[in-house]
Coordinates of N, CA and C in Angstrom, one line a residue:
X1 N 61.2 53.1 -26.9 CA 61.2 51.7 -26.8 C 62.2 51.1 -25.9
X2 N 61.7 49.9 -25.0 CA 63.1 49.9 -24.1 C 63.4 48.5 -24.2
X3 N 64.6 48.2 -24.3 CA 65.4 46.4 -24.8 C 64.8 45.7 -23.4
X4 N 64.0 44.5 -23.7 CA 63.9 43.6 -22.5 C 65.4 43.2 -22.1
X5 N 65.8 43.1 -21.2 CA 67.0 42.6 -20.5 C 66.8 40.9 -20.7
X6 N 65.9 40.1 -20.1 CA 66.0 38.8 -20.5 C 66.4 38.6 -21.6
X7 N 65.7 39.6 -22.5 CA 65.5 39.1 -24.1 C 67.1 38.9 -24.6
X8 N 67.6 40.1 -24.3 CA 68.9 40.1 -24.6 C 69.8 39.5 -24.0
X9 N 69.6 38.7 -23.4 CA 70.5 37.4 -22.9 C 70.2 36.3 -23.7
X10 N 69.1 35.8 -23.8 CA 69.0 34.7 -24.6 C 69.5 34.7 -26.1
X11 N 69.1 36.6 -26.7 CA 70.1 36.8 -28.0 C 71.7 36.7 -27.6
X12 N 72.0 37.0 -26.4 CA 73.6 36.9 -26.6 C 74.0 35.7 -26.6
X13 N 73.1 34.3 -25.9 CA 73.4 33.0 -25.8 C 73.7 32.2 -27.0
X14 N 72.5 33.2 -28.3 CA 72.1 32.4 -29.8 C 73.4 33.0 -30.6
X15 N 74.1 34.2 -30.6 CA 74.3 34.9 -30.9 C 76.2 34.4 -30.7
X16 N 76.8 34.5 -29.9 CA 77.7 34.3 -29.3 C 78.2 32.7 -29.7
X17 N 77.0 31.5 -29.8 CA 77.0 30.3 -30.6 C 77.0 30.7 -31.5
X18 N 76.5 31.1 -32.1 CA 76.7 31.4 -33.9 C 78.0 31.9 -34.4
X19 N 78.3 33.2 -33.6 CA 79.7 33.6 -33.7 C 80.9 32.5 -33.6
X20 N 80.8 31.5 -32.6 CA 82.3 30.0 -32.5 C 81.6 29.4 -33.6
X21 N 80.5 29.3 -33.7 CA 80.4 28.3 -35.2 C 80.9 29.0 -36.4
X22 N 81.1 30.0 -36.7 CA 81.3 30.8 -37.7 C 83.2 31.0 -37.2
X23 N 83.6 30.9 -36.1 CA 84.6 30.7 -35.9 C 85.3 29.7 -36.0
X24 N 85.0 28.6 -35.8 CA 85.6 27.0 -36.2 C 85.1 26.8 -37.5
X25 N 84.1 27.4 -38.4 CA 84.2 26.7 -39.9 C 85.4 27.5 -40.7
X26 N 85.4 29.0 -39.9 CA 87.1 29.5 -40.5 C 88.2 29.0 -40.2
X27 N 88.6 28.7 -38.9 CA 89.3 27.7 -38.5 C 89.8 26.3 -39.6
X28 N 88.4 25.7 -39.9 CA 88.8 24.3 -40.7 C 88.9 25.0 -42.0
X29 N 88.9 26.0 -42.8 CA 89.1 26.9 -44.0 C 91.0 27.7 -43.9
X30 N 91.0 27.9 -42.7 CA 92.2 28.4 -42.6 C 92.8 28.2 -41.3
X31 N 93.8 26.7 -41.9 CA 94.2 26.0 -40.6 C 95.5 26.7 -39.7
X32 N 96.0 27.6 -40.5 CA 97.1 28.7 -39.8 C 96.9 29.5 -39.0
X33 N 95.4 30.0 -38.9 CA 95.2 30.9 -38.0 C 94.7 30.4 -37.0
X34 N 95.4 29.6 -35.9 CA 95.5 28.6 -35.2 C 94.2 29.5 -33.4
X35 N 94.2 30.8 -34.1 CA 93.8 31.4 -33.1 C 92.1 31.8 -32.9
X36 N 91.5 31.2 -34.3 CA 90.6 31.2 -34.3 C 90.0 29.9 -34.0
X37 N 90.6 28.8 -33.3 CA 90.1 27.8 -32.7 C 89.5 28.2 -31.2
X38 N 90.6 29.2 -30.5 CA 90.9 29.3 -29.6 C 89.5 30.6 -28.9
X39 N 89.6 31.4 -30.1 CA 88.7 32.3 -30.2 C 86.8 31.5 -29.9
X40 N 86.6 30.9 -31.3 CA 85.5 29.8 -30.8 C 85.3 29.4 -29.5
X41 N 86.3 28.8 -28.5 CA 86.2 28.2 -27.1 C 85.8 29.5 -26.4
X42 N 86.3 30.3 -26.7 CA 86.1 32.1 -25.7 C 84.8 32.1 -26.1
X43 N 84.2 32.4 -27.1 CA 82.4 32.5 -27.3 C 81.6 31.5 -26.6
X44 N 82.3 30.2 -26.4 CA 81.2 29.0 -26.2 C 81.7 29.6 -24.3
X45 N 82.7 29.8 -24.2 CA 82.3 30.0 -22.4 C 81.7 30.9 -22.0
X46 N 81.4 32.4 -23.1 CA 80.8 33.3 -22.9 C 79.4 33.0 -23.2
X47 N 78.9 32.5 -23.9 CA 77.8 31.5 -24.3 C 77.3 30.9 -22.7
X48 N 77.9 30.3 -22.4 CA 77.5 29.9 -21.7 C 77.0 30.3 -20.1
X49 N 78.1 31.2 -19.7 CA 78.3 32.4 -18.8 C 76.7 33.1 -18.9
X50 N 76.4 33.6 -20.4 CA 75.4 34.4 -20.5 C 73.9 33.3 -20.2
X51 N 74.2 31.9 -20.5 CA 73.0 31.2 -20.2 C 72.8 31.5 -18.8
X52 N 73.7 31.2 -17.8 CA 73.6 30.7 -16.7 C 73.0 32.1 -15.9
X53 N 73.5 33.3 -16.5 CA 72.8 34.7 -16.1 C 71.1 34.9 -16.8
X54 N 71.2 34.4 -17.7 CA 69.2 34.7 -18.3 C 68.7 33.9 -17.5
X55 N 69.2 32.5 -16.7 CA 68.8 31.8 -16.0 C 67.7 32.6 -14.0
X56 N 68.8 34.0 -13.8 CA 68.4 34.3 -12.5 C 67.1 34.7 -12.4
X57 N 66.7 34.7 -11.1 CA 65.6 34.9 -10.2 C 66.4 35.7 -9.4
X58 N 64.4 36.4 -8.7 CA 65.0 36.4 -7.1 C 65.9 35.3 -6.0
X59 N 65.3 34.0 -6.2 CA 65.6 33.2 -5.6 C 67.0 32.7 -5.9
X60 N 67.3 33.2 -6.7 CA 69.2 32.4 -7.6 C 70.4 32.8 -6.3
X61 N 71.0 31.8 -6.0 CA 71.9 32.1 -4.9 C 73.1 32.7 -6.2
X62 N 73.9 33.7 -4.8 CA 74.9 34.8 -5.9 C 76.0 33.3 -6.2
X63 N 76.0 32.5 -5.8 CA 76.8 31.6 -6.6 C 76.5 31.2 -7.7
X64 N 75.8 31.3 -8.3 CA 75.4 30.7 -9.8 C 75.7 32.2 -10.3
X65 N 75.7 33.6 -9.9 CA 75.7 34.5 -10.5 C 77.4 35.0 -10.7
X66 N 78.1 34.6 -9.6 CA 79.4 34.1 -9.6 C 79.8 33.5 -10.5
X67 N 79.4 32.4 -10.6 CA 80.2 31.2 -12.0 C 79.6 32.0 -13.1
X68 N 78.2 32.6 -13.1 CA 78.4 33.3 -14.9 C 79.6 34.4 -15.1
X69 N 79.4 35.5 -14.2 CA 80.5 36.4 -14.7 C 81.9 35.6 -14.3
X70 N 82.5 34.7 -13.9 CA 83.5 34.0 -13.8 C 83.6 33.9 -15.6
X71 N 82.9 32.7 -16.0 CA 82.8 32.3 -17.3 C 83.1 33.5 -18.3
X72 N 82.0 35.1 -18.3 CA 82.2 35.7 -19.3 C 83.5 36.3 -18.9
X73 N 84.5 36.4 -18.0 CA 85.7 37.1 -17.7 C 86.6 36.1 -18.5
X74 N 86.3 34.9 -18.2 CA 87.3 34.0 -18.7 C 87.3 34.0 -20.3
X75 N 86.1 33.8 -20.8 CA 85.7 34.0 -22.3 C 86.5 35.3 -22.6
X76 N 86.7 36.5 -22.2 CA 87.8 37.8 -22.5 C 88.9 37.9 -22.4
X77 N 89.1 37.1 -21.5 CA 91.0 36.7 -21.1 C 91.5 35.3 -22.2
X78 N 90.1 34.8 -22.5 CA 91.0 33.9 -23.7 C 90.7 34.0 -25.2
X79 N 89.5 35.4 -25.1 CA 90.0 36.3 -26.5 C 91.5 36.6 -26.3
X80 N 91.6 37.6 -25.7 CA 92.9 38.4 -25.2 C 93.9 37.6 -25.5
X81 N 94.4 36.3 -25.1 CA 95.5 35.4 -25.5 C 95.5 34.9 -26.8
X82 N 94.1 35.2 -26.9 CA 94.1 34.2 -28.4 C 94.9 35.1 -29.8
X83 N 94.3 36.7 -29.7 CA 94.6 37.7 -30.5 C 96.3 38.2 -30.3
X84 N 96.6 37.8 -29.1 CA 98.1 37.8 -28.6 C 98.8 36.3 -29.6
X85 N 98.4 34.9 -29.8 CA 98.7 34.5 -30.6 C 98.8 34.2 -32.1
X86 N 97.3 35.2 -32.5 CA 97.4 35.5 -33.7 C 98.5 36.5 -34.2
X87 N 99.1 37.3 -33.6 CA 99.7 38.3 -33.5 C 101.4 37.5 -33.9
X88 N 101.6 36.2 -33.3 CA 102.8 35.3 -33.7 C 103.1 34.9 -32.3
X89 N 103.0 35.0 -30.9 CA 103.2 34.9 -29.6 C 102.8 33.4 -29.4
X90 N 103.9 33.0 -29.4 CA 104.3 31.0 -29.4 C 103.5 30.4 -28.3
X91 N 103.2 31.1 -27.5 CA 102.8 30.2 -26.4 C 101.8 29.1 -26.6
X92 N 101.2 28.2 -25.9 CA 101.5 26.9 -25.9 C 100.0 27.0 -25.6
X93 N 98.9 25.9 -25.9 CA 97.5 26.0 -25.6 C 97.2 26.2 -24.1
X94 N 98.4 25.3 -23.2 CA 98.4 25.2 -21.9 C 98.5 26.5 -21.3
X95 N 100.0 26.8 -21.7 CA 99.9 28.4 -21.2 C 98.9 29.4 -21.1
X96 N 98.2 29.0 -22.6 CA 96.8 30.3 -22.5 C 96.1 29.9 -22.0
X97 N 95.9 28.6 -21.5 CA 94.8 28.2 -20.5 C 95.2 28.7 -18.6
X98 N 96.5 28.9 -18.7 CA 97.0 29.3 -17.3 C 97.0 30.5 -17.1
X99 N 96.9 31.1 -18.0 CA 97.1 33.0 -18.0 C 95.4 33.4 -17.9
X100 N 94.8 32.6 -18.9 CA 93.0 33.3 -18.7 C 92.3 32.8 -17.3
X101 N 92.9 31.8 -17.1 CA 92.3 31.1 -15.6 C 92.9 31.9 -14.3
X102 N 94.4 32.1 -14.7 CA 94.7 33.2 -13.4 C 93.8 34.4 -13.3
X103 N 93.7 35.4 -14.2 CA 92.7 35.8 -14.4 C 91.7 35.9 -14.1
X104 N 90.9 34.8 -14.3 CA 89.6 34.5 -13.9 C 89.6 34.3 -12.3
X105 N 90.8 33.7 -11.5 CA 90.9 33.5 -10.6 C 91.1 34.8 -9.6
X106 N 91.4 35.8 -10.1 CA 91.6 37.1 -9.2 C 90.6 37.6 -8.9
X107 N 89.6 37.5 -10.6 CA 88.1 38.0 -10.4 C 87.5 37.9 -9.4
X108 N 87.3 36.3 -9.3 CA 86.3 35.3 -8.3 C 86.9 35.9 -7.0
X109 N 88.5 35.8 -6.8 CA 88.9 36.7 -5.8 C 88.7 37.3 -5.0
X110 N 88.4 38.6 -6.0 CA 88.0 40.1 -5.4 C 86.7 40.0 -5.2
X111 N 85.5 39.2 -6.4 CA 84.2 39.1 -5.9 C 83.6 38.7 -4.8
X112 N 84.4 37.3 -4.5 CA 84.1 36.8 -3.0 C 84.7 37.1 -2.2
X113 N 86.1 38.1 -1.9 CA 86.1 39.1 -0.9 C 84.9 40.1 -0.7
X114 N 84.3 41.0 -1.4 CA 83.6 41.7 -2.1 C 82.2 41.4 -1.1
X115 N 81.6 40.1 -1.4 CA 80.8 39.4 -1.0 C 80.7 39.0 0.5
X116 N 82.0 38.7 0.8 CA 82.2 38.4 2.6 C 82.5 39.5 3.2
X117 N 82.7 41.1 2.8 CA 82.5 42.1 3.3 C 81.4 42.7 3.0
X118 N 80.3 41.8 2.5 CA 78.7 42.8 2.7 C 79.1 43.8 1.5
X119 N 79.6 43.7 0.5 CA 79.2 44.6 -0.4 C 77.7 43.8 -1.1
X120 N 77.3 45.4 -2.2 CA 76.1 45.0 -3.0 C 76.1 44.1 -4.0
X121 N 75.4 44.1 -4.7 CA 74.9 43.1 -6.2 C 75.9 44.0 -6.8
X122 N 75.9 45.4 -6.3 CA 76.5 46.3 -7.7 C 77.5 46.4 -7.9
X123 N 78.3 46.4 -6.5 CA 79.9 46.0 -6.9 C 79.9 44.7 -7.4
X124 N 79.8 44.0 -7.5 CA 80.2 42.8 -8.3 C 80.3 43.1 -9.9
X125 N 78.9 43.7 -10.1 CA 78.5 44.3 -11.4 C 79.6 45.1 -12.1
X126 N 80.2 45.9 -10.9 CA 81.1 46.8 -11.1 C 82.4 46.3 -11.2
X127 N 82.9 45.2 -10.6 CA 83.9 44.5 -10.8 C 84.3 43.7 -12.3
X128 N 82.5 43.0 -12.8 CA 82.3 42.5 -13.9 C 82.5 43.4 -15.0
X129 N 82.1 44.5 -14.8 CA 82.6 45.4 -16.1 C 83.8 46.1 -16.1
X130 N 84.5 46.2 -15.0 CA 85.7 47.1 -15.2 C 87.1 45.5 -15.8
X131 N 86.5 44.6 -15.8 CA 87.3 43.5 -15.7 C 87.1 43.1 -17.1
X132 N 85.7 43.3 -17.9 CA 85.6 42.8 -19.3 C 86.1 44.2 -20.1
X133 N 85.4 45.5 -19.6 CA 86.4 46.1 -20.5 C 87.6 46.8 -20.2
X134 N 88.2 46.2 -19.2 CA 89.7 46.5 -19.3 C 90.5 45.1 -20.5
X135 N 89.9 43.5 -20.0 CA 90.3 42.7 -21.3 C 89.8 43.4 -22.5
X136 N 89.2 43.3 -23.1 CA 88.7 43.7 -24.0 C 89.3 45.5 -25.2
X137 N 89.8 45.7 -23.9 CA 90.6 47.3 -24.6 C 92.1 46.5 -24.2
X138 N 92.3 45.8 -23.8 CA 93.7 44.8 -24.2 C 93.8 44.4 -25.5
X139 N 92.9 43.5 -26.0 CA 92.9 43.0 -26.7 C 92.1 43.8 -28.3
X140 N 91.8 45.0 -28.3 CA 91.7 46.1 -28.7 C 93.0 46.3 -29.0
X141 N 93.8 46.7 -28.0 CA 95.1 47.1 -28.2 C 96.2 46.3 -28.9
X142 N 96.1 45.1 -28.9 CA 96.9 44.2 -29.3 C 96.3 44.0 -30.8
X143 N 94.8 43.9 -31.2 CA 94.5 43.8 -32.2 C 95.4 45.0 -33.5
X144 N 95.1 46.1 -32.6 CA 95.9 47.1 -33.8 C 97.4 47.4 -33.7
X145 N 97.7 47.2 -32.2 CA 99.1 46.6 -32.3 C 99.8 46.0 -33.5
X146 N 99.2 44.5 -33.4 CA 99.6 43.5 -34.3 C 99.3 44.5 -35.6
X147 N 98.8 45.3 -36.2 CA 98.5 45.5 -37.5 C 99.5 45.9 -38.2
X148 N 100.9 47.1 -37.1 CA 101.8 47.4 -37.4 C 102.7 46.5 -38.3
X149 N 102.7 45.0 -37.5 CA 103.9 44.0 -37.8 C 103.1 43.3 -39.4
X150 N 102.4 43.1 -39.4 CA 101.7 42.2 -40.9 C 100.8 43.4 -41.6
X151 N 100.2 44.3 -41.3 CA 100.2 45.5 -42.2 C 98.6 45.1 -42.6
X152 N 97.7 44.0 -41.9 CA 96.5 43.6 -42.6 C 95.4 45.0 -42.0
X153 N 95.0 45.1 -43.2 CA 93.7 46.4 -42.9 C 92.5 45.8 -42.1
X154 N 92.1 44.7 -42.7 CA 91.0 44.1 -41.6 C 91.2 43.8 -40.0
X155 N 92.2 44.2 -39.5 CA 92.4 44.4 -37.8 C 91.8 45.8 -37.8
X156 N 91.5 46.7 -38.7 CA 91.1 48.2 -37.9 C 89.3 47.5 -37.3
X157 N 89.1 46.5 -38.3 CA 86.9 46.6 -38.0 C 87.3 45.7 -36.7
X158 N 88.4 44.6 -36.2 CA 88.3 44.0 -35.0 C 88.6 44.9 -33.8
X159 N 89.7 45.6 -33.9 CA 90.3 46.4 -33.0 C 88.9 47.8 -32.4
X160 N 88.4 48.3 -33.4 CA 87.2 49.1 -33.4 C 86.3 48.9 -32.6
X161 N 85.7 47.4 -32.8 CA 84.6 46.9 -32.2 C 85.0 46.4 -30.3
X162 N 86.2 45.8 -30.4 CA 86.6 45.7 -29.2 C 86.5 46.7 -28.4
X163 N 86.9 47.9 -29.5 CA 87.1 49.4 -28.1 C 85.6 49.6 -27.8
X164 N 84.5 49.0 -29.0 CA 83.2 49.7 -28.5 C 82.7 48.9 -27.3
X165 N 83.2 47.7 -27.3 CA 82.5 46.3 -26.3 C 83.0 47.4 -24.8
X166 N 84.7 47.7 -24.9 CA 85.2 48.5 -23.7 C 84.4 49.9 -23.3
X167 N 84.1 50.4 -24.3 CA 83.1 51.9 -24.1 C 82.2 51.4 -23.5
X168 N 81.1 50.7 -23.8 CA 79.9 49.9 -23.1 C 80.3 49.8 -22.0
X169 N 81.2 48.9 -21.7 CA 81.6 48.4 -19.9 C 82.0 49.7 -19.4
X170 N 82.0 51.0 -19.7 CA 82.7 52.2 -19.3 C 81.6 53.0 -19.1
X171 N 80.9 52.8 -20.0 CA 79.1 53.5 -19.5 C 78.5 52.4 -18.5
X172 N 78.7 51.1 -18.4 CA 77.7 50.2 -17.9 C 78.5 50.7 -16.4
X173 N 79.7 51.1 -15.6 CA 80.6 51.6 -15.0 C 79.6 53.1 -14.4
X174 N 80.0 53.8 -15.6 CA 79.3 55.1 -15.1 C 77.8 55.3 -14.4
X175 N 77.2 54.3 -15.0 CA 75.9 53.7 -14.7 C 75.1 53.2 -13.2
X176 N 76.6 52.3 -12.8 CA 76.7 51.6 -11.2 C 77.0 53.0 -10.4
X177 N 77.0 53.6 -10.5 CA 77.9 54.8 -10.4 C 76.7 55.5 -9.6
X178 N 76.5 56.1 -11.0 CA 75.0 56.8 -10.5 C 73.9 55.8 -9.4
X179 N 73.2 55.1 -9.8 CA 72.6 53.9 -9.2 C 73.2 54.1 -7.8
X180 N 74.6 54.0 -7.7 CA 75.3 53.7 -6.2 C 74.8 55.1 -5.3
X181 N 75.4 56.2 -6.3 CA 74.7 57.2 -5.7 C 73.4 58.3 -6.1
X182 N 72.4 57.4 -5.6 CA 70.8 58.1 -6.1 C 70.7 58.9 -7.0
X183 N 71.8 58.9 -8.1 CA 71.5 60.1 -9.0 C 70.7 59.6 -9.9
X184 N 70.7 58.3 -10.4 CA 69.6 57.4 -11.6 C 68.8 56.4 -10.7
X185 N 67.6 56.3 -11.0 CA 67.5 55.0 -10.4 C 67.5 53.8 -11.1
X186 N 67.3 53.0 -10.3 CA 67.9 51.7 -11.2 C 67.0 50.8 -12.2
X187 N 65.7 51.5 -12.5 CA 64.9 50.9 -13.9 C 65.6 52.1 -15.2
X188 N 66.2 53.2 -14.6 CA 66.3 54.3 -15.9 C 67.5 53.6 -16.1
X189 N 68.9 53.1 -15.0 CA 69.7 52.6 -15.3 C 69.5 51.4 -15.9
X190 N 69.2 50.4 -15.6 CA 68.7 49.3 -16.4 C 68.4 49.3 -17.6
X191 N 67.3 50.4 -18.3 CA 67.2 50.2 -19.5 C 67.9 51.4 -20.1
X192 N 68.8 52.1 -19.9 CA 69.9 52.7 -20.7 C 70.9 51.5 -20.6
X193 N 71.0 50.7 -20.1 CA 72.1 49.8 -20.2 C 71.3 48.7 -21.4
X194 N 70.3 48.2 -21.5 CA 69.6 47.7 -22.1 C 70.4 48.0 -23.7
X195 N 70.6 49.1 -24.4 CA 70.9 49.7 -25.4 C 72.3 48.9 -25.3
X196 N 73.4 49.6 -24.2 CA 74.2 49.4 -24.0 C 74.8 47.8 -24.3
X197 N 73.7 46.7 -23.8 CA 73.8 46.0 -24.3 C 73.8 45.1 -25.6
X198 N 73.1 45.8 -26.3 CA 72.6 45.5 -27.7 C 73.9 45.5 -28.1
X199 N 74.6 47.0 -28.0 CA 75.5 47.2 -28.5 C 76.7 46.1 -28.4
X200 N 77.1 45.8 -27.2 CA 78.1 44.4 -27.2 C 77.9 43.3 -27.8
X201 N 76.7 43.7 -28.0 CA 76.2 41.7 -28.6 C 76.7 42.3 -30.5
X202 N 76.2 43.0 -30.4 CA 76.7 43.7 -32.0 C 78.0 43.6 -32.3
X203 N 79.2 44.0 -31.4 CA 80.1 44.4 -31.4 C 80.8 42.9 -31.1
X204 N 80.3 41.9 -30.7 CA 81.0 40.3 -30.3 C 80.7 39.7 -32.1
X205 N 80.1 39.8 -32.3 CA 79.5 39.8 -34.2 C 80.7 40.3 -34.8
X206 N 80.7 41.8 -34.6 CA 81.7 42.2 -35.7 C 82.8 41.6 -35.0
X207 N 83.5 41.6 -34.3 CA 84.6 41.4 -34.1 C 85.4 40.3 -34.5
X208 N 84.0 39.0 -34.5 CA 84.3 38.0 -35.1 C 84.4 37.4 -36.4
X209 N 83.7 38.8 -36.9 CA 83.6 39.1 -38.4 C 85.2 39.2 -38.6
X210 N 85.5 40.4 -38.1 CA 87.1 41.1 -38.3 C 88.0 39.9 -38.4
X211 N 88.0 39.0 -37.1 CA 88.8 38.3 -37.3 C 89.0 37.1 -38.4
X212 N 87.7 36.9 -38.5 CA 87.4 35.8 -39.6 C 88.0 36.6 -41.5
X213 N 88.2 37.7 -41.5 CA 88.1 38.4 -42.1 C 90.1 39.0 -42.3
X214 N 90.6 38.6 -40.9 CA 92.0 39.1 -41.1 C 92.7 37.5 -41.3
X215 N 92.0 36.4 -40.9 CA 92.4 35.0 -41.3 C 92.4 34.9 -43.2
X216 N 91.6 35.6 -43.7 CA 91.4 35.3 -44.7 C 92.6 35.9 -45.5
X217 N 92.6 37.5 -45.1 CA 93.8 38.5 -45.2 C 94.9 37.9 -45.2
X218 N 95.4 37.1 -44.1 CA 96.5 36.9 -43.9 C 97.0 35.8 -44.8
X219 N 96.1 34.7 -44.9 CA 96.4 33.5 -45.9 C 96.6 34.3 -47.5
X220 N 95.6 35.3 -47.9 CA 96.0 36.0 -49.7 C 97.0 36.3 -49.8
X221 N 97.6 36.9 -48.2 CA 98.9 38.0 -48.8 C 99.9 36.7 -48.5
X222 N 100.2 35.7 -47.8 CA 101.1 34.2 -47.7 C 101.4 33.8 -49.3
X223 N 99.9 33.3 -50.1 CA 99.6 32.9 -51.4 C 100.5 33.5 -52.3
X224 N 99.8 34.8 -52.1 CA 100.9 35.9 -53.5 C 101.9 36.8 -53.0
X225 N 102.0 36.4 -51.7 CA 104.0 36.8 -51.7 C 104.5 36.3 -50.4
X226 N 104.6 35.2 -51.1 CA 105.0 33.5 -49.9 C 106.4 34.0 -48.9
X227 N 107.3 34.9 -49.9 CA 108.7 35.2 -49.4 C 108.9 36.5 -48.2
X228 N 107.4 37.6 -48.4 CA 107.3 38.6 -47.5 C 108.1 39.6 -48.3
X229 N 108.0 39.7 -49.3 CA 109.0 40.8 -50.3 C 108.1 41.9 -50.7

């Protein structure tokens, strides 16, 4: 059986909204974990990133395919800060908006260098994945990191799921790879990535489960031992 690729864009668009709504009603449930507001805004740009890509054609100029993976880079660099201030890291709404944008800004960068030297569609592709799952195994890392300092069990199902979103972009990597060099062609690559895909859209679910899940954690153990004793 092989995943339509459209199909699974439009699931990541329904999918990715459901996850920030399910993120801001934890949010208004648990107003301390200030990081799940933050987290919400990262799905609605990724949300949206993913619309603007189920949108292409042949005819789609690579600028509109630019601003999507722009968006989903940016939606991972402001997971990434977000989980850095769930963790207790003070910084300031502004700052994390200046750190995921620089970020985003190198992308676009390298892409439209990339672009003005006549590279292919695939380097970009290749840029786009080595860039979500290198965020994404950051923020993997920071997830279980933090687990050290507050001790909550529910960072192992966030931290997990992150590494799997990074494994994906590591096959989706391996993938361009082959493709680049005629070893796969590019409908067998395509729909082994298809799977591949499913998988992240799975894995953006749980993750947001985890977190909703270590908000909840963190408030029980405040409740019944307010002092940290």
């Amino acid at each position: 059986m092989h995943l339509h690729l459209p199909t699974l864009d439009i699931v990541n668009v329904f999918s990715t909204l459901v996850a920030a709504g399910v993120s801001l009603l934890a949010w208004y449930l648990y107003r301390d974990a200030v990081a799940l507001r933050s987290w919400a805004a990262a799905l609605v740009l990724g949300s949206v990133g993913a619309l603007l890509f189920s949108l292409r054609s042949p005819s789609t100029s690579a600028v509109v395919f630019v601003m999507a993976d722009a968006l989903c880079v940016a939606s991972f660099a402001t997971m990434w800060v977000s989980m850095r201030r769930f963790n207790g890291d003070r910084s300031t709404p502004l700052r994390m908006t200046i750190v995921a944008s620089a970020i985003t800004c190198v992308f676009v960068f390298l892409v439209t260098l990339s672009w003005q030297m006549g590279a292919a569609l695939r380097a970009q592709s290749l840029l786009f994945s080595l860039f979500v799952g290198g965020l994404a195994l950051a923020t993997a890392w920071d997830t279980w990191r933090g687990g050290r300092q507050d001790g909550l069990q529910s960072r192992r199902i966030a931290a997990l799921a992150l590494a799997g979103i990074a494994a994906a972009r590591l096959i989706r990597v391996g993938l361009l790879a082959f493709d680049w060099f005629d070893i796969m062609g590019p409908v067998t690559a395509d729909v082994t990535w298809g799977y591949g895909m499913y998988f992240s859209i799975v894995c953006v679910l749980v993750v947001t489960f985890g977190l909703v899940l270590m908000a909840y954690e963190q408030q029980y153990i405040r409740q019944t031992d307010p002092y940290g004793a």
